[in-house]
PDB file of C-alpha atoms in Angstrom:
ATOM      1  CA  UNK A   1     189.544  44.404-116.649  1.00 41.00           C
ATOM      2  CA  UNK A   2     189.463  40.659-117.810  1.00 43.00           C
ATOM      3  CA  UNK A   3     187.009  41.537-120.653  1.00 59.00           C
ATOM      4  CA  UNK A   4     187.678  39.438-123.659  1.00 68.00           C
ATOM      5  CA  UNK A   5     187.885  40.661-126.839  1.00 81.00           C
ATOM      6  CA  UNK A   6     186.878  39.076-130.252  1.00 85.00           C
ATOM      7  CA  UNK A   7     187.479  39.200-133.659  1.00 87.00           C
ATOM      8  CA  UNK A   8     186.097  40.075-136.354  1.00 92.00           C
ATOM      9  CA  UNK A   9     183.359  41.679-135.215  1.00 91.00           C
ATOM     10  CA  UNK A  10     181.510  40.469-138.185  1.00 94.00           C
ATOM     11  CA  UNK A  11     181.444  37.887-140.467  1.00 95.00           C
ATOM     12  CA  UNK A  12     179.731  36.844-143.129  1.00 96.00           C
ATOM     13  CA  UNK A  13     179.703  33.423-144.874  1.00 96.00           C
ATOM     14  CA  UNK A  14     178.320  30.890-147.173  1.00 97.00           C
ATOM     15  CA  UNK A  15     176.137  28.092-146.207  1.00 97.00           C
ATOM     16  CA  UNK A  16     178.680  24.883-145.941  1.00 97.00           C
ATOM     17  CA  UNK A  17     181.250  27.221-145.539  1.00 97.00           C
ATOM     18  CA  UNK A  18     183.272  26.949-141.974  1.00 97.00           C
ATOM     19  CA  UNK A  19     183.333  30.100-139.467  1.00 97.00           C
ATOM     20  CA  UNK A  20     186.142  30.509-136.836  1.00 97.00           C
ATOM     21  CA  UNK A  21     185.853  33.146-134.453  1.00 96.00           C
ATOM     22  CA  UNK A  22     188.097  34.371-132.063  1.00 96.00           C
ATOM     23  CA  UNK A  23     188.480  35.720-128.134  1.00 95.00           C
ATOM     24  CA  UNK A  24     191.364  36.678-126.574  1.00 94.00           C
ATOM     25  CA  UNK A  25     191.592  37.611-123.084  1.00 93.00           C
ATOM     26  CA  UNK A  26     193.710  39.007-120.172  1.00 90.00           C
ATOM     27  CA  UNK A  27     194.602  37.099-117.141  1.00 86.00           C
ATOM     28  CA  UNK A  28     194.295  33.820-116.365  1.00 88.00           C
ATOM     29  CA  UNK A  29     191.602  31.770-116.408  1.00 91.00           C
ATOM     30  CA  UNK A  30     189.605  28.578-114.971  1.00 90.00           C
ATOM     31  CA  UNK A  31     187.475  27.999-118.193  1.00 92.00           C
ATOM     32  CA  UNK A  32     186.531  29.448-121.225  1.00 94.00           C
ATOM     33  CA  UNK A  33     183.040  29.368-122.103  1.00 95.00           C
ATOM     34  CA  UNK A  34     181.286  30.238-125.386  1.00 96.00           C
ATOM     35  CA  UNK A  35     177.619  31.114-125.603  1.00 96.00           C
ATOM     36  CA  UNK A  36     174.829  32.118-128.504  1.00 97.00           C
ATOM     37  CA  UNK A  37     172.492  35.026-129.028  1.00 94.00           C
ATOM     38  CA  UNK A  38     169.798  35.171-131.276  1.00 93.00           C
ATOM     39  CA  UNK A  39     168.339  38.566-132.190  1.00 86.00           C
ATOM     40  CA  UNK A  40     166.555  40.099-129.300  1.00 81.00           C
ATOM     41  CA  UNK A  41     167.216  36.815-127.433  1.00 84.00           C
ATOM     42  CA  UNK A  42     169.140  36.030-124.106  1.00 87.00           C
ATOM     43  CA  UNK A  43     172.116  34.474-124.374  1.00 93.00           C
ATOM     44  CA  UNK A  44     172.794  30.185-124.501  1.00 95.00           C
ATOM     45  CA  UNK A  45     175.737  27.901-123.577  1.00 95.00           C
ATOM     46  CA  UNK A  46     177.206  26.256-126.336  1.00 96.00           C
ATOM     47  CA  UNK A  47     180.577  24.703-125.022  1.00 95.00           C
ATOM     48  CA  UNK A  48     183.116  25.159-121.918  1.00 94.00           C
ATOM     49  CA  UNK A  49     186.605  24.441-122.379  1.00 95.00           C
ATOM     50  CA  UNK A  50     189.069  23.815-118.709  1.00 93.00           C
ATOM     51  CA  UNK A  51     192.569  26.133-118.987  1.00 93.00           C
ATOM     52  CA  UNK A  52     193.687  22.322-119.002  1.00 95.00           C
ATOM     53  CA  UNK A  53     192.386  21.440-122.004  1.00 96.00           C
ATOM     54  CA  UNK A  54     193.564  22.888-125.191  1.00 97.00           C
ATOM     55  CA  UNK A  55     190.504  21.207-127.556  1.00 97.00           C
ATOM     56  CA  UNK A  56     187.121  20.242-127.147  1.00 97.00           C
ATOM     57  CA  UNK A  57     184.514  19.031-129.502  1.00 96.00           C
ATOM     58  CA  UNK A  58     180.651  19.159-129.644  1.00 95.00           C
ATOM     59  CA  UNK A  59     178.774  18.412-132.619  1.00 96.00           C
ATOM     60  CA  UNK A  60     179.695  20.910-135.140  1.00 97.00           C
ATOM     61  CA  UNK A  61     181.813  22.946-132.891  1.00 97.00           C
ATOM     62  CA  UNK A  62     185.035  22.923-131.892  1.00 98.00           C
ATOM     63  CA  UNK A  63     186.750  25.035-129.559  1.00 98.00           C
ATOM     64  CA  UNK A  64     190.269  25.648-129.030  1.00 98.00           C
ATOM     65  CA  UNK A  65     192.332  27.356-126.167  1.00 97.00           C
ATOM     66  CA  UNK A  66     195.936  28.252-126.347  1.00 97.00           C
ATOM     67  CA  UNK A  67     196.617  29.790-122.121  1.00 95.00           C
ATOM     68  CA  UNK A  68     200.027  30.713-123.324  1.00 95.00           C
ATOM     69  CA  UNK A  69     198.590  33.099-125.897  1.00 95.00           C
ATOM     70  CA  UNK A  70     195.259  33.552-123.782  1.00 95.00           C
ATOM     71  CA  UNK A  71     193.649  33.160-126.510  1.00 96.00           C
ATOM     72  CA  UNK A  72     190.364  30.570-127.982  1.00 97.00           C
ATOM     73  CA  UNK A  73     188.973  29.954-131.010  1.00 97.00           C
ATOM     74  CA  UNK A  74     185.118  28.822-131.687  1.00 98.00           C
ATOM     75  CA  UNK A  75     185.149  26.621-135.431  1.00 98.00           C
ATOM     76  CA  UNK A  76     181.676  26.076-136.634  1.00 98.00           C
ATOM     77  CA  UNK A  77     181.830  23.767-139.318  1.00 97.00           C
ATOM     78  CA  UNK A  78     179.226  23.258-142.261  1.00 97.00           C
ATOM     79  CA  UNK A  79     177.790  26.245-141.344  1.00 97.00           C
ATOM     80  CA  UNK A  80     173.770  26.190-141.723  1.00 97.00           C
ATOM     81  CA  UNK A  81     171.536  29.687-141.851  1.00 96.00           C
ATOM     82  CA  UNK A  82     170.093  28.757-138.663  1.00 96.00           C
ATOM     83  CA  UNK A  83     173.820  29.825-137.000  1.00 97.00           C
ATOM     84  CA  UNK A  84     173.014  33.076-138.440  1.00 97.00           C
ATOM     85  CA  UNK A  85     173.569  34.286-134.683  1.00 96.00           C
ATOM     86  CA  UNK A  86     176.285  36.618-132.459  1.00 95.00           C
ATOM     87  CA  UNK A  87     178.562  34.759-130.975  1.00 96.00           C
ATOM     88  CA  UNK A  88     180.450  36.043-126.954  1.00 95.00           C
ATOM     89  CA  UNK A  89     182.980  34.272-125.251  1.00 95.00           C
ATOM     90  CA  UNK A  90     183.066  34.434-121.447  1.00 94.00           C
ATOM     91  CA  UNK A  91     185.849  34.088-118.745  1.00 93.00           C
ATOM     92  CA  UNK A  92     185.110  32.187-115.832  1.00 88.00           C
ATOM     93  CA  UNK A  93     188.599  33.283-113.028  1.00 79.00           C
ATOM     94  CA  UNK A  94     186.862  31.651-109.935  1.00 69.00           C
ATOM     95  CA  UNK A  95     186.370  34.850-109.070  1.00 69.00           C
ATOM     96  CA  UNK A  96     182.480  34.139-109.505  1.00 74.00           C
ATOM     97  CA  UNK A  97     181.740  36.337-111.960  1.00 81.00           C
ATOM     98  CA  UNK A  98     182.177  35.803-115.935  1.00 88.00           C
ATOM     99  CA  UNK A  99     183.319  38.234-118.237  1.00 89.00           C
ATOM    100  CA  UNK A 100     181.804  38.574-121.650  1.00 91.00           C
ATOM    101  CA  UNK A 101     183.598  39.722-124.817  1.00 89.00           C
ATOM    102  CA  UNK A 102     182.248  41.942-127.141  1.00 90.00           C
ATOM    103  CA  UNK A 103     180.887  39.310-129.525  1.00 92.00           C
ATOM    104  CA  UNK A 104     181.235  38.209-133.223  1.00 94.00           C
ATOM    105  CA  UNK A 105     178.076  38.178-135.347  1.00 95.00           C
ATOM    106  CA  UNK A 106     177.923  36.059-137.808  1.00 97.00           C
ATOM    107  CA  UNK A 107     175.729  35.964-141.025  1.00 97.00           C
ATOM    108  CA  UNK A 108     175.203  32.552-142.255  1.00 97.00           C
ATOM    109  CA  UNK A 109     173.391  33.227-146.178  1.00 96.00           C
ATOM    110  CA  UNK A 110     171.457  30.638-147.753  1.00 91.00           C
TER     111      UNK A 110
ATOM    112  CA  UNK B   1     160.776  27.188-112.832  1.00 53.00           C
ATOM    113  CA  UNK B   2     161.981  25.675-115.766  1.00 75.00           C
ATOM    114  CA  UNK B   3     164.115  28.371-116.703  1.00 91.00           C
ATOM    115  CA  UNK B   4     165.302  32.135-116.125  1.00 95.00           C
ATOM    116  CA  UNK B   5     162.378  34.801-116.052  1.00 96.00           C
ATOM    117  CA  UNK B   6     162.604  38.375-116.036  1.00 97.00           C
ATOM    118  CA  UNK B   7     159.792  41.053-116.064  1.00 97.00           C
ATOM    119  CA  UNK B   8     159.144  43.238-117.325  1.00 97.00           C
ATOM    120  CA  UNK B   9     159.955  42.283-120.727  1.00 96.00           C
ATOM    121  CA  UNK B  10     159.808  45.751-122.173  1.00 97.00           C
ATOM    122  CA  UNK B  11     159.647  48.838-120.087  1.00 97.00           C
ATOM    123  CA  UNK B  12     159.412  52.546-121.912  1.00 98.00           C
ATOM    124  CA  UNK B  13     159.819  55.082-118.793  1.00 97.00           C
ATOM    125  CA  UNK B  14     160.253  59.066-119.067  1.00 97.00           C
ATOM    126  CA  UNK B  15     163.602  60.510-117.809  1.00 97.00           C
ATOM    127  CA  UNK B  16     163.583  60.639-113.983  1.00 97.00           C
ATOM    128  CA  UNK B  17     161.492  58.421-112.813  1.00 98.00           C
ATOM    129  CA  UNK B  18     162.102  55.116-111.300  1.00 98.00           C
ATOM    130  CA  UNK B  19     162.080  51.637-112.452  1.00 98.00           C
ATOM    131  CA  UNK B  20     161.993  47.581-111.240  1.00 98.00           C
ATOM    132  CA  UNK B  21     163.315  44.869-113.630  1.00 98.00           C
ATOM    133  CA  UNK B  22     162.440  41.702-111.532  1.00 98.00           C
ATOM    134  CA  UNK B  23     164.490  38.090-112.197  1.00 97.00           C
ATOM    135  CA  UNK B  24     163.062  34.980-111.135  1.00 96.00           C
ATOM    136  CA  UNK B  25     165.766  32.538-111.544  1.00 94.00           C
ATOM    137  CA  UNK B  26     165.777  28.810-111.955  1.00 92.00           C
ATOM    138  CA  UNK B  27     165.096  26.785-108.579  1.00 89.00           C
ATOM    139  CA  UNK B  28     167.753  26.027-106.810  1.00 85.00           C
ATOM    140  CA  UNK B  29     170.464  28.096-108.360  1.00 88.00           C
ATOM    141  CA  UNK B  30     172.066  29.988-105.620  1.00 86.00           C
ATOM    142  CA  UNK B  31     173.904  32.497-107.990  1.00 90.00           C
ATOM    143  CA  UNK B  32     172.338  35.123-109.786  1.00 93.00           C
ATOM    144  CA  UNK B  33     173.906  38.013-112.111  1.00 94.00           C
ATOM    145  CA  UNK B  34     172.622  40.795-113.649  1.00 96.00           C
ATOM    146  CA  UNK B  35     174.074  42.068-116.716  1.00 96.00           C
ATOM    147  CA  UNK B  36     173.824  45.386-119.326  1.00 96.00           C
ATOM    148  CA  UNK B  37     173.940  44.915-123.173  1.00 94.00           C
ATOM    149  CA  UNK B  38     173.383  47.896-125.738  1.00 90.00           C
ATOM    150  CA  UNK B  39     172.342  47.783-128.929  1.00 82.00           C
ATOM    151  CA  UNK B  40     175.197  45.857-130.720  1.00 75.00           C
ATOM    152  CA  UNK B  41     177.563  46.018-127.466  1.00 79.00           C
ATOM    153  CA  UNK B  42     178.759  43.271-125.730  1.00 85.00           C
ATOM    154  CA  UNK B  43     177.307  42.418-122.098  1.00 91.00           C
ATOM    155  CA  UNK B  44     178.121  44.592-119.020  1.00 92.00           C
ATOM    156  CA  UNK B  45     178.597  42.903-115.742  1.00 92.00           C
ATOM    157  CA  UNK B  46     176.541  44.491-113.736  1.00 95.00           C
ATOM    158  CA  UNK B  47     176.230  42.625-110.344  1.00 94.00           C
ATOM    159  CA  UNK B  48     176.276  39.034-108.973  1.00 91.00           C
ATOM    160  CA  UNK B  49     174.596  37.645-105.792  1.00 92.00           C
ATOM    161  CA  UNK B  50     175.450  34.445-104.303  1.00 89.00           C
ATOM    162  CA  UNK B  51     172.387  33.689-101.810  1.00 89.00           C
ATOM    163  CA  UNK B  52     171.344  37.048-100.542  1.00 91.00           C
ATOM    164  CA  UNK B  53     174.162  38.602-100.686  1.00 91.00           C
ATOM    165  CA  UNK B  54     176.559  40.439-103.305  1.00 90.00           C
ATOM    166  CA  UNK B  55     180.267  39.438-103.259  1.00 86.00           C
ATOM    167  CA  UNK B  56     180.688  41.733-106.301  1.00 86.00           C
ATOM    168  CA  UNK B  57     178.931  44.864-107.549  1.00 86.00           C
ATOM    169  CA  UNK B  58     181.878  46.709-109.034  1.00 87.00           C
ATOM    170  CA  UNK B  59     179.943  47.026-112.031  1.00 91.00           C
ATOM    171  CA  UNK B  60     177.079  49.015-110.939  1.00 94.00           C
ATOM    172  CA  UNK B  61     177.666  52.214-112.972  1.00 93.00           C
ATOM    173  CA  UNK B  62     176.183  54.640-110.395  1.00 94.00           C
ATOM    174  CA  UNK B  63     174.919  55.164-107.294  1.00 95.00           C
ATOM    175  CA  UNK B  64     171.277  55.477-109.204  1.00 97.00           C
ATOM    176  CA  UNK B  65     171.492  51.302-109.291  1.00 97.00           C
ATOM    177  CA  UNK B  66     170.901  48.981-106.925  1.00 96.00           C
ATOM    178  CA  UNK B  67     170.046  45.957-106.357  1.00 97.00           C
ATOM    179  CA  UNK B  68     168.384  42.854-103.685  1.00 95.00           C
ATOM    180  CA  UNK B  69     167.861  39.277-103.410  1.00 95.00           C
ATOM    181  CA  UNK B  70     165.839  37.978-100.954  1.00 88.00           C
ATOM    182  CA  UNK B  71     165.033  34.302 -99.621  1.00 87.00           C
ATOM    183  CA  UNK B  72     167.794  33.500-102.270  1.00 83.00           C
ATOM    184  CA  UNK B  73     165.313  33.514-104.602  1.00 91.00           C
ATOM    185  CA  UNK B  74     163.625  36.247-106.793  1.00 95.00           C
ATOM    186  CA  UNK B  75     166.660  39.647-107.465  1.00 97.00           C
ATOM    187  CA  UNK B  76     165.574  42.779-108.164  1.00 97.00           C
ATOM    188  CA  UNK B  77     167.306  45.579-110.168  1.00 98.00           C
ATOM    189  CA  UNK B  78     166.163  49.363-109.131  1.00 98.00           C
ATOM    190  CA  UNK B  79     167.101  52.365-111.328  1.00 98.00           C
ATOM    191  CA  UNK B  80     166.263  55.605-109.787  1.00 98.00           C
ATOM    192  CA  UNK B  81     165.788  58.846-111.611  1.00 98.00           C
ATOM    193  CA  UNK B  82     166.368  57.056-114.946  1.00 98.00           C
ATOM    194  CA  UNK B  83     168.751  58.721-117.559  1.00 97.00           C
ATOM    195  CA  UNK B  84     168.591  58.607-121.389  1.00 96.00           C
ATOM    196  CA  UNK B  85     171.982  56.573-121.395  1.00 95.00           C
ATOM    197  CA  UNK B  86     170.395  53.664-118.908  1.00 96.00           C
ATOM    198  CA  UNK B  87     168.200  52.708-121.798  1.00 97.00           C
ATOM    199  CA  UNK B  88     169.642  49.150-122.471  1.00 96.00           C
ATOM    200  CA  UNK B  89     168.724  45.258-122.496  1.00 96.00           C
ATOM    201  CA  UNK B  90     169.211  43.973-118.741  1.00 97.00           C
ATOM    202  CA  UNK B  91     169.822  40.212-118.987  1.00 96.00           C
ATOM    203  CA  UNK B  92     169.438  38.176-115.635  1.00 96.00           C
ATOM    204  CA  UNK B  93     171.293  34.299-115.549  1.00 95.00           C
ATOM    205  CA  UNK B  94     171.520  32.127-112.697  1.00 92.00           C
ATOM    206  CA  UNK B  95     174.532  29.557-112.547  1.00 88.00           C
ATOM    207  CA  UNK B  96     174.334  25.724-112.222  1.00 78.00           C
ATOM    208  CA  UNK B  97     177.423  23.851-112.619  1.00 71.00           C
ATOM    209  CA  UNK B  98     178.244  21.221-115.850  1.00 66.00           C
ATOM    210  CA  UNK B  99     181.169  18.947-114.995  1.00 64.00           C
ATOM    211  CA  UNK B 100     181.821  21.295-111.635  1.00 68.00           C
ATOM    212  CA  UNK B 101     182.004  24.088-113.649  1.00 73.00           C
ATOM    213  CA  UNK B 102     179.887  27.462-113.644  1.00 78.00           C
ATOM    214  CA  UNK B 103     177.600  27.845-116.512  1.00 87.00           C
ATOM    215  CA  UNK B 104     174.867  30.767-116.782  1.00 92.00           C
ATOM    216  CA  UNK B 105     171.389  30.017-117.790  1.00 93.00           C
ATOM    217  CA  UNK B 106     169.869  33.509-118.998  1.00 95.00           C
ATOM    218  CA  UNK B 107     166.219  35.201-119.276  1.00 95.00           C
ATOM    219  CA  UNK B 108     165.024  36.865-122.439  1.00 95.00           C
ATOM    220  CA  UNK B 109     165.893  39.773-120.628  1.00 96.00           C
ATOM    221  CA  UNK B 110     164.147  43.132-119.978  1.00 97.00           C
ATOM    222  CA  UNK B 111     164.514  46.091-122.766  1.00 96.00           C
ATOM    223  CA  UNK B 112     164.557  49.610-121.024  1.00 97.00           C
ATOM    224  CA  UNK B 113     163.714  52.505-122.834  1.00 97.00           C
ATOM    225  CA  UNK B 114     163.889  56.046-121.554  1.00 97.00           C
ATOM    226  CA  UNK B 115     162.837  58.732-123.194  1.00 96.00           C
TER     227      UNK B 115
END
Protein backbone atom coordinates (compact mmCIF):
# COMPACT_ATOMS: atom_id res chain seq x y z
CA UNK A 1 0.00 0.00 0.00
CA UNK A 2 1.17 3.65 -0.85
CA UNK A 3 -0.79 5.04 2.16
CA UNK A 4 1.02 7.91 3.70
CA UNK A 5 1.54 8.28 7.05
CA UNK A 6 1.71 11.48 9.27
CA UNK A 7 2.95 12.72 12.25
CA UNK A 8 1.96 13.69 15.09
CA UNK A 9 -1.28 12.77 15.03
CA UNK A 10 -2.09 15.74 17.09
CA UNK A 11 -0.98 18.93 17.78
CA UNK A 12 -1.77 21.57 19.65
CA UNK A 13 -0.52 25.20 19.47
CA UNK A 14 -0.67 28.80 20.26
CA UNK A 15 -2.17 31.40 18.14
CA UNK A 16 1.03 33.07 16.20
CA UNK A 17 2.74 30.10 16.89
CA UNK A 18 3.99 28.02 13.57
CA UNK A 19 2.68 24.26 12.96
CA UNK A 20 4.68 21.79 10.75
CA UNK A 21 3.21 18.63 10.01
CA UNK A 22 4.50 15.78 8.44
CA UNK A 23 3.69 12.75 5.69
CA UNK A 24 5.83 10.28 4.68
CA UNK A 25 5.07 7.85 2.11
CA UNK A 26 6.09 4.66 0.18
CA UNK A 27 6.82 4.56 -3.44
CA UNK A 28 7.26 7.01 -5.73
CA UNK A 29 5.28 9.63 -6.58
CA UNK A 30 3.97 12.28 -9.32
CA UNK A 31 2.78 14.93 -6.71
CA UNK A 32 2.13 15.43 -3.32
CA UNK A 33 -0.96 17.07 -2.44
CA UNK A 34 -2.17 18.43 0.92
CA UNK A 35 -5.81 19.03 1.72
CA UNK A 36 -8.11 20.46 4.86
CA UNK A 37 -10.99 19.08 6.87
CA UNK A 38 -13.10 20.89 9.02
CA UNK A 39 -15.20 18.99 11.56
CA UNK A 40 -17.88 17.01 9.90
CA UNK A 41 -16.76 18.65 6.62
CA UNK A 42 -15.42 17.14 3.26
CA UNK A 43 -12.15 17.55 2.58
CA UNK A 44 -10.33 20.92 0.53
CA UNK A 45 -7.13 21.39 -1.55
CA UNK A 46 -4.74 23.51 -0.04
CA UNK A 47 -1.42 23.07 -2.11
CA UNK A 48 0.21 20.43 -4.69
CA UNK A 49 3.78 20.06 -4.81
CA UNK A 50 5.51 18.09 -8.42
CA UNK A 51 8.24 15.13 -7.19
CA UNK A 52 10.32 17.90 -9.13
CA UNK A 53 9.95 20.43 -6.90
CA UNK A 54 11.32 20.29 -3.48
CA UNK A 55 9.38 23.78 -2.12
CA UNK A 56 6.37 25.52 -2.79
CA UNK A 57 4.73 28.47 -1.23
CA UNK A 58 1.09 29.72 -0.86
CA UNK A 59 0.13 32.32 1.43
CA UNK A 60 0.84 31.10 4.81
CA UNK A 61 1.83 27.68 3.78
CA UNK A 62 4.66 26.17 2.75
CA UNK A 63 5.23 22.79 1.70
CA UNK A 64 8.27 20.87 1.38
CA UNK A 65 9.16 17.46 -0.35
CA UNK A 66 12.35 15.60 0.08
CA UNK A 67 11.71 12.18 -2.85
CA UNK A 68 14.92 10.82 -1.51
CA UNK A 69 13.45 10.51 1.97
CA UNK A 70 9.76 10.29 0.52
CA UNK A 71 8.91 12.39 2.77
CA UNK A 72 6.82 16.30 2.91
CA UNK A 73 6.29 18.65 5.29
CA UNK A 74 3.11 21.18 5.50
CA UNK A 75 4.50 24.69 7.65
CA UNK A 76 1.62 26.85 8.58
CA UNK A 77 2.94 29.92 9.75
CA UNK A 78 1.23 32.56 12.17
CA UNK A 79 -1.11 30.16 12.93
CA UNK A 80 -4.80 31.72 13.42
CA UNK A 81 -7.82 29.64 15.37
CA UNK A 82 -9.58 29.44 12.22
CA UNK A 83 -6.70 26.55 11.13
CA UNK A 84 -8.04 24.80 14.03
CA UNK A 85 -8.61 21.90 11.35
CA UNK A 86 -7.14 18.06 10.46
CA UNK A 87 -4.80 18.15 8.14
CA UNK A 88 -4.20 14.63 5.20
CA UNK A 89 -1.69 14.47 2.73
CA UNK A 90 -2.43 12.58 -0.49
CA UNK A 91 -0.27 10.70 -3.13
CA UNK A 92 -1.06 11.19 -6.57
CA UNK A 93 1.36 7.85 -8.62
CA UNK A 94 -0.47 8.37 -12.03
CA UNK A 95 -1.97 5.50 -11.16
CA UNK A 96 -5.35 7.59 -10.96
CA UNK A 97 -6.14 7.14 -7.70
CA UNK A 98 -4.77 9.24 -4.55
CA UNK A 99 -3.87 7.90 -1.40
CA UNK A 100 -4.69 9.68 1.80
CA UNK A 101 -2.66 9.57 5.03
CA UNK A 102 -4.05 9.25 8.21
CA UNK A 103 -4.14 12.96 9.03
CA UNK A 104 -2.75 15.43 11.68
CA UNK A 105 -5.28 17.49 13.65
CA UNK A 106 -4.35 20.40 14.74
CA UNK A 107 -5.73 22.68 17.58
CA UNK A 108 -5.06 26.23 16.98
CA UNK A 109 -6.14 28.07 20.79
CA UNK A 110 -6.94 31.57 20.96
CA UNK B 1 -23.23 22.10 -10.51
CA UNK B 2 -21.08 24.28 -8.78
CA UNK B 3 -19.61 21.77 -6.73
CA UNK B 4 -19.62 18.01 -5.41
CA UNK B 5 -23.11 16.75 -4.01
CA UNK B 6 -23.86 13.72 -2.26
CA UNK B 7 -27.22 12.46 -0.78
CA UNK B 8 -28.16 11.45 1.43
CA UNK B 9 -26.44 13.52 3.87
CA UNK B 10 -27.21 11.36 6.85
CA UNK B 11 -28.62 7.92 6.59
CA UNK B 12 -29.47 5.77 10.02
CA UNK B 13 -30.41 2.12 8.56
CA UNK B 14 -31.01 -1.19 10.75
CA UNK B 15 -28.51 -4.07 10.23
CA UNK B 16 -29.34 -5.91 6.97
CA UNK B 17 -30.96 -3.91 4.96
CA UNK B 18 -29.80 -2.08 1.97
CA UNK B 19 -28.65 1.32 1.25
CA UNK B 20 -27.89 4.15 -1.82
CA UNK B 21 -25.43 7.03 -1.15
CA UNK B 22 -25.83 8.98 -4.50
CA UNK B 23 -22.79 11.58 -5.82
CA UNK B 24 -23.52 14.14 -8.22
CA UNK B 25 -20.23 15.43 -9.20
CA UNK B 26 -19.14 18.69 -10.70
CA UNK B 27 -19.92 19.06 -14.60
CA UNK B 28 -17.58 17.99 -16.63
CA UNK B 29 -15.27 16.08 -14.39
CA UNK B 30 -14.83 12.73 -15.90
CA UNK B 31 -13.29 11.12 -12.69
CA UNK B 32 -15.10 10.30 -9.75
CA UNK B 33 -13.93 8.45 -6.37
CA UNK B 34 -15.57 7.28 -3.60
CA UNK B 35 -13.92 7.14 -0.38
CA UNK B 36 -14.51 5.67 3.55
CA UNK B 37 -13.48 7.77 6.64
CA UNK B 38 -14.28 6.67 10.37
CA UNK B 39 -14.58 8.56 13.13
CA UNK B 40 -11.01 10.01 13.59
CA UNK B 41 -9.49 7.60 10.74
CA UNK B 42 -7.98 8.68 7.81
CA UNK B 43 -9.86 8.22 4.31
CA UNK B 44 -10.31 4.75 2.68
CA UNK B 45 -10.08 4.49 -1.02
CA UNK B 46 -12.86 2.96 -1.87
CA UNK B 47 -13.34 3.06 -5.72
CA UNK B 48 -12.62 5.38 -8.70
CA UNK B 49 -14.48 5.65 -12.07
CA UNK B 50 -13.12 7.32 -14.98
CA UNK B 51 -16.31 7.84 -17.38
CA UNK B 52 -18.45 4.84 -16.76
CA UNK B 53 -16.19 2.68 -15.99
CA UNK B 54 -13.89 1.55 -12.92
CA UNK B 55 -10.14 1.11 -13.64
CA UNK B 56 -9.74 0.46 -9.88
CA UNK B 57 -11.98 -0.96 -7.16
CA UNK B 58 -9.40 -2.80 -5.09
CA UNK B 59 -10.69 -1.05 -2.25
CA UNK B 60 -14.14 -2.23 -2.07
CA UNK B 61 -14.03 -4.14 1.25
CA UNK B 62 -16.61 -6.82 0.29
CA UNK B 63 -18.58 -8.24 -2.07
CA UNK B 64 -21.70 -6.41 -0.09
CA UNK B 65 -20.35 -2.99 -2.10
CA UNK B 66 -20.77 -1.96 -5.28
CA UNK B 67 -20.88 0.57 -7.23
CA UNK B 68 -22.16 2.47 -11.01
CA UNK B 69 -21.74 5.47 -13.00
CA UNK B 70 -23.80 6.10 -15.68
CA UNK B 71 -23.84 8.80 -18.62
CA UNK B 72 -20.49 9.74 -16.86
CA UNK B 73 -22.35 11.62 -14.71
CA UNK B 74 -24.22 10.93 -11.38
CA UNK B 75 -22.14 7.41 -9.25
CA UNK B 76 -23.86 5.51 -7.04
CA UNK B 77 -22.57 3.53 -3.99
CA UNK B 78 -24.88 0.32 -2.95
CA UNK B 79 -24.35 -1.47 0.40
CA UNK B 80 -26.33 -4.57 0.71
CA UNK B 81 -27.27 -6.25 3.92
CA UNK B 82 -25.56 -3.45 5.90
CA UNK B 83 -23.23 -4.43 8.88
CA UNK B 84 -22.57 -2.54 12.15
CA UNK B 85 -18.83 -2.00 10.98
CA UNK B 86 -20.05 -0.20 7.46
CA UNK B 87 -21.26 2.64 9.59
CA UNK B 88 -18.81 5.40 8.34
CA UNK B 89 -18.62 8.93 6.47
CA UNK B 90 -18.59 8.12 2.55
CA UNK B 91 -16.95 11.13 0.87
CA UNK B 92 -17.45 11.41 -3.03
CA UNK B 93 -14.68 13.95 -5.12
CA UNK B 94 -14.47 14.37 -8.68
CA UNK B 95 -10.98 15.41 -10.23
CA UNK B 96 -10.20 18.49 -12.40
CA UNK B 97 -6.71 19.19 -13.13
CA UNK B 98 -4.56 22.55 -11.68
CA UNK B 99 -1.37 23.06 -13.69
CA UNK B 100 -2.08 19.37 -15.46
CA UNK B 101 -2.25 17.92 -12.34
CA UNK B 102 -5.15 15.85 -10.57
CA UNK B 103 -6.82 17.60 -7.79
CA UNK B 104 -10.12 16.23 -5.97
CA UNK B 105 -12.98 18.47 -5.31
CA UNK B 106 -15.10 16.65 -2.45
CA UNK B 107 -18.94 16.60 -1.20
CA UNK B 108 -19.86 17.07 2.42
CA UNK B 109 -20.20 13.55 2.26
CA UNK B 110 -22.88 11.07 3.44
CA UNK B 111 -22.75 9.77 7.31
CA UNK B 112 -24.02 6.06 7.55
CA UNK B 113 -25.22 4.78 10.60
CA UNK B 114 -26.27 1.22 11.24
CA UNK B 115 -27.64 0.10 14.04
Amino acid sequence: SQQGEEDPQALSIQEGENATMNCSYKTSINNLQWYRQNSGRGLVHLILIRSNEREKHSGRLRVTLDTSKKSSSLLITASRAADTASYFCATDNQGGKLIFGQGTELSVKP
Amino acid sequence: GAGVSQSPSNKVTEKGKDVELRCDPISGHTALYWYRQSLGQGLEFLIYFQGNSAPDKSGLPSDRFSAERTGGSVSTLTIQRTQQEDSAVYLCASRGEISGANVLTFGAGSRLTVL
